[in-house]
Short mmCIF file of C-alpha atoms in Angstrom, two decimals:
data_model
loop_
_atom_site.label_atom_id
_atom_site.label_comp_id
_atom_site.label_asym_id
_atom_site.label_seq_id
_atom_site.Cartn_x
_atom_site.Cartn_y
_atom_site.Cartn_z
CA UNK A 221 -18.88 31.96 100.88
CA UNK A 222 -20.09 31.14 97.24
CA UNK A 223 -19.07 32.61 94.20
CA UNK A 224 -21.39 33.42 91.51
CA UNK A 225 -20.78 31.48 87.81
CA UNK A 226 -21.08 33.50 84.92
CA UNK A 227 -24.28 32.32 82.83
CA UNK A 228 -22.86 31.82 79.33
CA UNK A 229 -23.89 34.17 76.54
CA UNK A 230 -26.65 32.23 75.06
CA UNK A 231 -27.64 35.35 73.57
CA UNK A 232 -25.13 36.31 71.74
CA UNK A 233 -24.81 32.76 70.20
CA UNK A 234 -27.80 32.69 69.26
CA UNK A 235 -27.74 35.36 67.43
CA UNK A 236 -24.43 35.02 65.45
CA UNK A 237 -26.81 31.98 64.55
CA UNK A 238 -29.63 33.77 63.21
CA UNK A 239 -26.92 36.25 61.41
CA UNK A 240 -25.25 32.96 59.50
CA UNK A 241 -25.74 32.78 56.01
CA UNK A 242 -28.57 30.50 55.01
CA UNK A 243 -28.34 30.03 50.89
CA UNK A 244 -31.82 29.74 49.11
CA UNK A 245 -33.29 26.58 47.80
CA UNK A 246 -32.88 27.62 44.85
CA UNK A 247 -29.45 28.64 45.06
CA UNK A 248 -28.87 24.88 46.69
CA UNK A 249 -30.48 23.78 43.12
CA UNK A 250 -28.66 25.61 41.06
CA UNK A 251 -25.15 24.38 42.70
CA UNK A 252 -26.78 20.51 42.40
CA UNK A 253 -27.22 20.88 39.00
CA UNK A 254 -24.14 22.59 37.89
CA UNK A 255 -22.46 19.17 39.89
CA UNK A 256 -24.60 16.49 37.95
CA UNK A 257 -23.29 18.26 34.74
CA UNK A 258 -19.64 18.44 35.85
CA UNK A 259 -20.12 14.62 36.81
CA UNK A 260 -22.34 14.20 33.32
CA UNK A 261 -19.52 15.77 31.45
CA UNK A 262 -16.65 13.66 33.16
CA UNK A 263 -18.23 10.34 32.10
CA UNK A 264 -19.13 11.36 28.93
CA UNK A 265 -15.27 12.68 28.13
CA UNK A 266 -13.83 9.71 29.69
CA UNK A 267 -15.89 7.64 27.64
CA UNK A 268 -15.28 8.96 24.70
CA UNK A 269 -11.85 8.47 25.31
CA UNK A 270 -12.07 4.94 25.73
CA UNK A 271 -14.27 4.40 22.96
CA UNK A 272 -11.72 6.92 20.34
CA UNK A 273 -8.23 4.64 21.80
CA UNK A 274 -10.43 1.17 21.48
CA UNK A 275 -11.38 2.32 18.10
CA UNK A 276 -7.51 3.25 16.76
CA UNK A 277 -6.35 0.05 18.97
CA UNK A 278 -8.55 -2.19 16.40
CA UNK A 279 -7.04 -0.37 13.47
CA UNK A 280 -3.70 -0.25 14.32
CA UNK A 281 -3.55 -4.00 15.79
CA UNK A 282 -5.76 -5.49 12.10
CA UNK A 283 -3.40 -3.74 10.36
CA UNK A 284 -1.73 -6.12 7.62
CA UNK A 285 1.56 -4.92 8.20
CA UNK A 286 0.67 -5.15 12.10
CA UNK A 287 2.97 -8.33 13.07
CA UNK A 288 6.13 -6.99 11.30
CA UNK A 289 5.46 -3.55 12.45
CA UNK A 290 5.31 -4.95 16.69
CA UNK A 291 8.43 -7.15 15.71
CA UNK A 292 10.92 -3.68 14.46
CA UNK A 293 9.29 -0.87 16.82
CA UNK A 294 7.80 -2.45 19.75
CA UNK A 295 10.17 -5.37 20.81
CA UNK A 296 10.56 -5.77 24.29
CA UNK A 297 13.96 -6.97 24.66
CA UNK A 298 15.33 -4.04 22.61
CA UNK A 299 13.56 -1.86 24.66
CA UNK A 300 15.24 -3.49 27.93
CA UNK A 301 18.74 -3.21 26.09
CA UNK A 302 17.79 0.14 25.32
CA UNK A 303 16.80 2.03 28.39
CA UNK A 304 19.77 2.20 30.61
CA UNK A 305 21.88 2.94 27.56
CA UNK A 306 19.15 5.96 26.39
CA UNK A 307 18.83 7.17 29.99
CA UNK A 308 22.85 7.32 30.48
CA UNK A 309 22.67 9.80 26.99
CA UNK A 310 20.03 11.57 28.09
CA UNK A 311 21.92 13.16 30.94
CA UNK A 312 24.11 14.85 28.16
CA UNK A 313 20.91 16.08 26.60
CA UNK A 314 20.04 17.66 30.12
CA UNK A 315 23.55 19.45 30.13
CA UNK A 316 22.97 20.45 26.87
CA UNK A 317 19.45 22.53 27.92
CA UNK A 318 21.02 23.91 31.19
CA UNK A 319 24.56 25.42 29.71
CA UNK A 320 22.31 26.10 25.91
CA UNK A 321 18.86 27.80 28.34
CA UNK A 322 21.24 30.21 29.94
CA UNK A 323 23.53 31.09 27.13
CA UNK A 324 20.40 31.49 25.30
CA UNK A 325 18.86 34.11 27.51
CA UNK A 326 21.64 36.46 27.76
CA UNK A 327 22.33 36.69 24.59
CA UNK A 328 18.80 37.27 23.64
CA UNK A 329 17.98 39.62 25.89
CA UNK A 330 21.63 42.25 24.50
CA UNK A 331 20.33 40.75 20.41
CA UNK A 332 16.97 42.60 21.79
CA UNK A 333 18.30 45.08 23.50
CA UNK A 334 20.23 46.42 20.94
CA UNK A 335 17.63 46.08 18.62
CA UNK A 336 15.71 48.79 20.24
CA UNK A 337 18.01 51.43 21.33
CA UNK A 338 17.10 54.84 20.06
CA UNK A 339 19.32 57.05 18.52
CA UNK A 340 20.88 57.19 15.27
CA UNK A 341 23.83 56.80 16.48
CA UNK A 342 22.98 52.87 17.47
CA UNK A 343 21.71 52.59 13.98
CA UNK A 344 24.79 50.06 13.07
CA UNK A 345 23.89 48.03 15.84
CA UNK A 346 19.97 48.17 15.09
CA UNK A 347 20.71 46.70 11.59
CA UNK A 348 23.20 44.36 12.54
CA UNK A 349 20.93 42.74 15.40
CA UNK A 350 18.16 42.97 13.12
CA UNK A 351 20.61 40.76 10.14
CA UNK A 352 21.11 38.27 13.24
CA UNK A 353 17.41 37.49 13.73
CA UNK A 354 16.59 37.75 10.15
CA UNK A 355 19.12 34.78 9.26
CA UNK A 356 19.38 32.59 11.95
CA UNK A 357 15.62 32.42 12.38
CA UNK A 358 15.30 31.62 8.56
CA UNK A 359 18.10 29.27 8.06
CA UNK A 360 17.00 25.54 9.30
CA UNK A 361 18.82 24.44 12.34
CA UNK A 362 19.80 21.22 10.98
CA UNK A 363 21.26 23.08 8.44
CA UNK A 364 22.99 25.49 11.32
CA UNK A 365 24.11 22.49 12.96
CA UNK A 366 26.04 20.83 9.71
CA UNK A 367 27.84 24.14 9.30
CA UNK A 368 28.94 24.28 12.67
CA UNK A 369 29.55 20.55 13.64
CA UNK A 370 30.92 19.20 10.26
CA UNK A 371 32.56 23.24 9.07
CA UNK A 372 34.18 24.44 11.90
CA UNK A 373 36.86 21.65 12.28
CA UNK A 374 37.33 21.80 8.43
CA UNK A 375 39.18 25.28 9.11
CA UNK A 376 41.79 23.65 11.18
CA UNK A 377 41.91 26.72 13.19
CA UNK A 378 44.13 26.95 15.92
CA UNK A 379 42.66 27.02 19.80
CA UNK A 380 38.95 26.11 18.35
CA UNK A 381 37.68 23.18 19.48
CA UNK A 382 36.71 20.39 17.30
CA UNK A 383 34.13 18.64 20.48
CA UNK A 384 30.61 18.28 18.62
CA UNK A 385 29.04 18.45 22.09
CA UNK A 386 30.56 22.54 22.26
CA UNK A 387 30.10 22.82 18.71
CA UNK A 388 26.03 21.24 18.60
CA UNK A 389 26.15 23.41 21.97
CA UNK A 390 26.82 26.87 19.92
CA UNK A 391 24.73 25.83 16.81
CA UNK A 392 21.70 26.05 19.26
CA UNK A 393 22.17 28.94 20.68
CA UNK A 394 23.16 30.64 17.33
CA UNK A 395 19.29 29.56 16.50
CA UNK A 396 17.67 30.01 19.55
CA UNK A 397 18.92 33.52 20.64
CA UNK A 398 17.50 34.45 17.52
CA UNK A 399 13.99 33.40 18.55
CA UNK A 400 14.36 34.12 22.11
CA UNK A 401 15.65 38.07 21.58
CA UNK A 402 12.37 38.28 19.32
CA UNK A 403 10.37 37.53 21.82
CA UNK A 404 12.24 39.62 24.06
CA UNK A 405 11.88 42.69 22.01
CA UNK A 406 8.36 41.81 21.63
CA UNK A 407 7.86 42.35 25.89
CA UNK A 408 10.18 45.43 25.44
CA UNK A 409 7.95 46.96 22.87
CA UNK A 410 4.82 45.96 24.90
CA UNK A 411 5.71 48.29 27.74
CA UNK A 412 3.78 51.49 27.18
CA UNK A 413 5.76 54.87 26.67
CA UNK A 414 4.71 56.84 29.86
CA UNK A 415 6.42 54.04 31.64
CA UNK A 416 9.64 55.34 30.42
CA UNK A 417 9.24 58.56 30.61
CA UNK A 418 7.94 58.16 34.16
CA UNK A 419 10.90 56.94 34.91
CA UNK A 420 12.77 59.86 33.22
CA UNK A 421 10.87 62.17 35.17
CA UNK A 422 12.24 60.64 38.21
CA UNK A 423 15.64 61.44 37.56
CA UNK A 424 16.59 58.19 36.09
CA UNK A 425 18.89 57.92 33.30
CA UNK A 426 17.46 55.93 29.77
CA UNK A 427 19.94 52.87 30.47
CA UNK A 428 18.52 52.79 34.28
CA UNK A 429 15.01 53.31 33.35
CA UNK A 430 15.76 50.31 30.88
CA UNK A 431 17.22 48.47 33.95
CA UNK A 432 14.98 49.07 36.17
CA UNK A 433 11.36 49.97 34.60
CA UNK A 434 10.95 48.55 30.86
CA UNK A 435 12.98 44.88 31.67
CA UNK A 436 11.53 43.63 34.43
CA UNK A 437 8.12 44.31 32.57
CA UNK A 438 9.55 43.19 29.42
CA UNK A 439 10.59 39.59 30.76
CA UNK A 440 7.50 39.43 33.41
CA UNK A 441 5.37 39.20 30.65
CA UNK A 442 7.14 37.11 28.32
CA UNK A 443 7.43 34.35 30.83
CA UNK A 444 5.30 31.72 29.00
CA UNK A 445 6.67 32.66 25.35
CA UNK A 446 10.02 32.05 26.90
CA UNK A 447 9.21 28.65 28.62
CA UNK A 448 7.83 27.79 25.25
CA UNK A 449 11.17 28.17 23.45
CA UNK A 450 12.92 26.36 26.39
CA UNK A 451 10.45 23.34 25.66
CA UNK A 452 11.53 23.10 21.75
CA UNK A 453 15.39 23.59 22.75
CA UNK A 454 15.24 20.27 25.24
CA UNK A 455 13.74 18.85 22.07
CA UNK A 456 15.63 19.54 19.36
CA UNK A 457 19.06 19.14 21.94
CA UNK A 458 18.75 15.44 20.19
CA UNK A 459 19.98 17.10 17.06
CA UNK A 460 23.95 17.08 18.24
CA UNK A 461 23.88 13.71 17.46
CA UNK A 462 24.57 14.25 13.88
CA UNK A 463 28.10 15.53 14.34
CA UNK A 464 28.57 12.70 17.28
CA UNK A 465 27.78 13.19 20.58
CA UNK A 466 26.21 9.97 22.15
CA UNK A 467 23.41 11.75 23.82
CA UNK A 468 19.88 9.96 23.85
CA UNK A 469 19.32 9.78 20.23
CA UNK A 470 22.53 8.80 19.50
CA UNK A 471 22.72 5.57 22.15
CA UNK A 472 19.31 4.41 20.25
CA UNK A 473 20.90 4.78 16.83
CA UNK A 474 23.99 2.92 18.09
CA UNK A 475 21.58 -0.20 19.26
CA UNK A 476 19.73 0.52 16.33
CA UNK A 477 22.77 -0.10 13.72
CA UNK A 478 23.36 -3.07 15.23
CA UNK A 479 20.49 -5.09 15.73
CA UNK A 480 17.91 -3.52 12.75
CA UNK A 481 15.46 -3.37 15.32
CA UNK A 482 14.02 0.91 15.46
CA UNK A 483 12.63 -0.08 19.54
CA UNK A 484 15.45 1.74 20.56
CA UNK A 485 14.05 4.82 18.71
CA UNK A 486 10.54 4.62 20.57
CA UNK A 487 12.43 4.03 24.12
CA UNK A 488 14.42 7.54 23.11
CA UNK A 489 11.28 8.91 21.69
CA UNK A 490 9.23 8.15 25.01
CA UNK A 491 12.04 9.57 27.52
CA UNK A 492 11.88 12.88 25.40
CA UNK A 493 8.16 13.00 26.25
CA UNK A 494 8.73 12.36 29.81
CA UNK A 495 11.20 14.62 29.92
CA UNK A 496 8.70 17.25 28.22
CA UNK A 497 5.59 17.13 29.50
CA UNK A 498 6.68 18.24 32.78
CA UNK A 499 7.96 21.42 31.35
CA UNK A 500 4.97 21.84 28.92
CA UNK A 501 2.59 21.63 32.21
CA UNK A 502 4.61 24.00 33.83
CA UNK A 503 4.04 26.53 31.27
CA UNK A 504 1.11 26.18 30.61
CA UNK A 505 0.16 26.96 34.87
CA UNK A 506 2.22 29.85 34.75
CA UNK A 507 0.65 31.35 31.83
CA UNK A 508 -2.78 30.34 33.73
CA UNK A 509 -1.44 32.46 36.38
CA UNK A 510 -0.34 35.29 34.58
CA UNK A 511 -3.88 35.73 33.12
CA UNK A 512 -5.63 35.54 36.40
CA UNK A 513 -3.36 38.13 38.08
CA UNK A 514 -3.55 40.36 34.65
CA UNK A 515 -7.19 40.08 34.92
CA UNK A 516 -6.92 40.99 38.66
CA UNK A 517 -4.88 44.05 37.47
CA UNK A 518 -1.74 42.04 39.31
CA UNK A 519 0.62 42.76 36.39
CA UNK A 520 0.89 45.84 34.19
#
C-alpha cells in the first residue's frame, strides 16, 4: 500500500514571488546617492572638527602665558589629589538635586496653581503668588543664598537651624519654585478651554477637572522645560558652598587654599559636566519625542 506525497505549492510561491516588491532603478539611485552624501557630510564634519580643535590647540599651547597657565590649571598631581576628595563632595551635591528637584516641583506646581484659580475671591492668593515669582525670579540667587545662609543664623531664632547644607537647600528652592511654577502655569494656560468645560459637562467638579483634565496636560507638555530647570539646579547646587558645605566646589577650594594651584577647580569643573551632560541628553530625546508624537497627533 503506498501513500501519495503532497507536491509542494510551487505555485503559490511563486507567486508571492512575483507579488514582492521590486524598487525601481531609479529609486535604488536615489537611496545611493542620498548615502554618499550622508558619508560626504560625515567626513567633511569630522574634519572640520579636527582641523577647528588643531587650530585652537596651536593657539592656546603658543600662547606666552602658556607654561605658567599648564603649571596653575592643568597640573596633574593636583588633579590626582583632587579627584577622590571632589568626587566624595559631589555626593552632597547629588543630595542636594534629589531633596531640592522634589521640593521644587511641589511647590511649583500649588505657586502655579494658585496663580490661576478663578474667582475673585482667590484674588489675595493670585497677587500674592504672582509677588513670589515676581521677586524671587528677579533677585540673583547668590544674592538669595547670602540672605539665607549668612541671615538666617544672625536672628538667633529658636528651633531654626543654622546647617548651611538645609539653609543653601531652601535658598534654591526659594529661586527655583519661582521658575519652575512659571513654567507650570505656562502648560496650565496652554490647555485649551473646551477641555475644561468638557470636563464640566461630565459632571466633574472645577478642582477635579483641574486634577484630572488640565494637570496631566499641563505637566505632559512641560516635560522638557522642566528637565531644563532640573539641569541648571544640579549646576548651580555648587553655590552652598559659600555659607560652608564641603560639597564639590568646596573640596576644590579647600585644595585650592592650600597649595595655590586652581587644578582642583578644573577636576570640579569637569565632574559637573559629567554629571550634566547625561541629563542635558536626556532632555533633549524626550523633547525629540514629544515632537514626533505631537506631530503624530500622540499628545494634545
Amino acid at each position: 500500500m503506498t501513500v501519495d506525497k503532497e507536491e509542494p505549492a510551487v505555485g503559490s510561491a511563486e507567486d508571492d514571488a512575483l507579488d514582492a516588491y521590486v524598487p525601481s532603478q531609479r529609486r535604488l539611485d536615489r537611496e545611493r546617492h542620498k548615502r554618499a552624501r550622508a558619508r560626504r557630510a560625515t567626513a567633511i564634519g569630522a574634519l572640520s572638527t579636527l582641523a577647528t580643535g588643531a587650530v585652537l590647540y596651536l593657539v592656546v599651547v603658543n600662547a606666552p602665558g602658556w607654561p605658567r597657565t599648564k603649571e596653575t590649571f592643568f597640573d596633574w598631581g593636583y588633579a590626582r589629589e583632587a579627584f577622590p576628595k571632589v568626587l566624595e563632595g559631589l555626593w552632597l551635591n547629588v543630595r542636594l538635586l534629589l531633596v531640592c528637584g522634589a521640593a521644587v516641583l511641589v511647590l511649583g506646581m500649588l505657586i502655579a496653581v494658585a496663580r490661576t484659580l478663578r474667582g475673585p475671591v482667590f484674588f489675595p492668593l493670585r497677587v500674592l503668588a504672582a509677588a513670589y515669582t515676581d521677586f524671587f525670579r528677579g533677585l540673583p540667587l547668590i544674592i538669595n543664598l547670602m540672605i539665607v545662609v549668612l541671615g538666617v543664623p544672625a536672628l538667633r531664632l529658636q528651633g531654626v537651624t543654622v546647617d548651611p547644607v538645609l539653609l543653601g537647600g531652601t535658598a534654591l528652592t526659594l529661586t527655583y519654585s519661582a521658575y519652575v511654577a512659571e513654567v507650570f502655569r505656562a502648560g496650565i494656560e496652554s490647555v485649551h478651554p473646551s477641555q475644561r468645560a468638557a470636563a464640566r459637562s461630565l459632571g466633574l467638579s472645577n478642582r477635579q477637572a483641574l486634577r484630572y483634565v488640565v494637570l496631566p496636560q499641563a505637566v505632559r507638555r512641560q516635560v522638557p522645560p522642566l528637565l531644563n530647570d532640573l539641569v541648571s539646579l544640579q549646576k548651580d547646587t555648587g553655590l552652598v558652598s559659600i555659607g560652608g558645605a564641603v560639597d564639590a566646589v568646596r573640596a576644590a577650594d579647600i585644595i585650592v587654599g592650600r597649595s595655590l594651584n586652581y587644578t582642583p577647580y578644573i577636576v570640579a569643573g569637569l565632574v559637573f559636566v559629567a554629571l550634566t551632560i547625561p541629563m542635558t541628553r536626556f532632555t533633549d530625546w524626550v523633547t525629540a519625542r514629544m515632537d514626533r508624537r505631537r506631530a503624530q497627533g500622540g499628545i494634545t
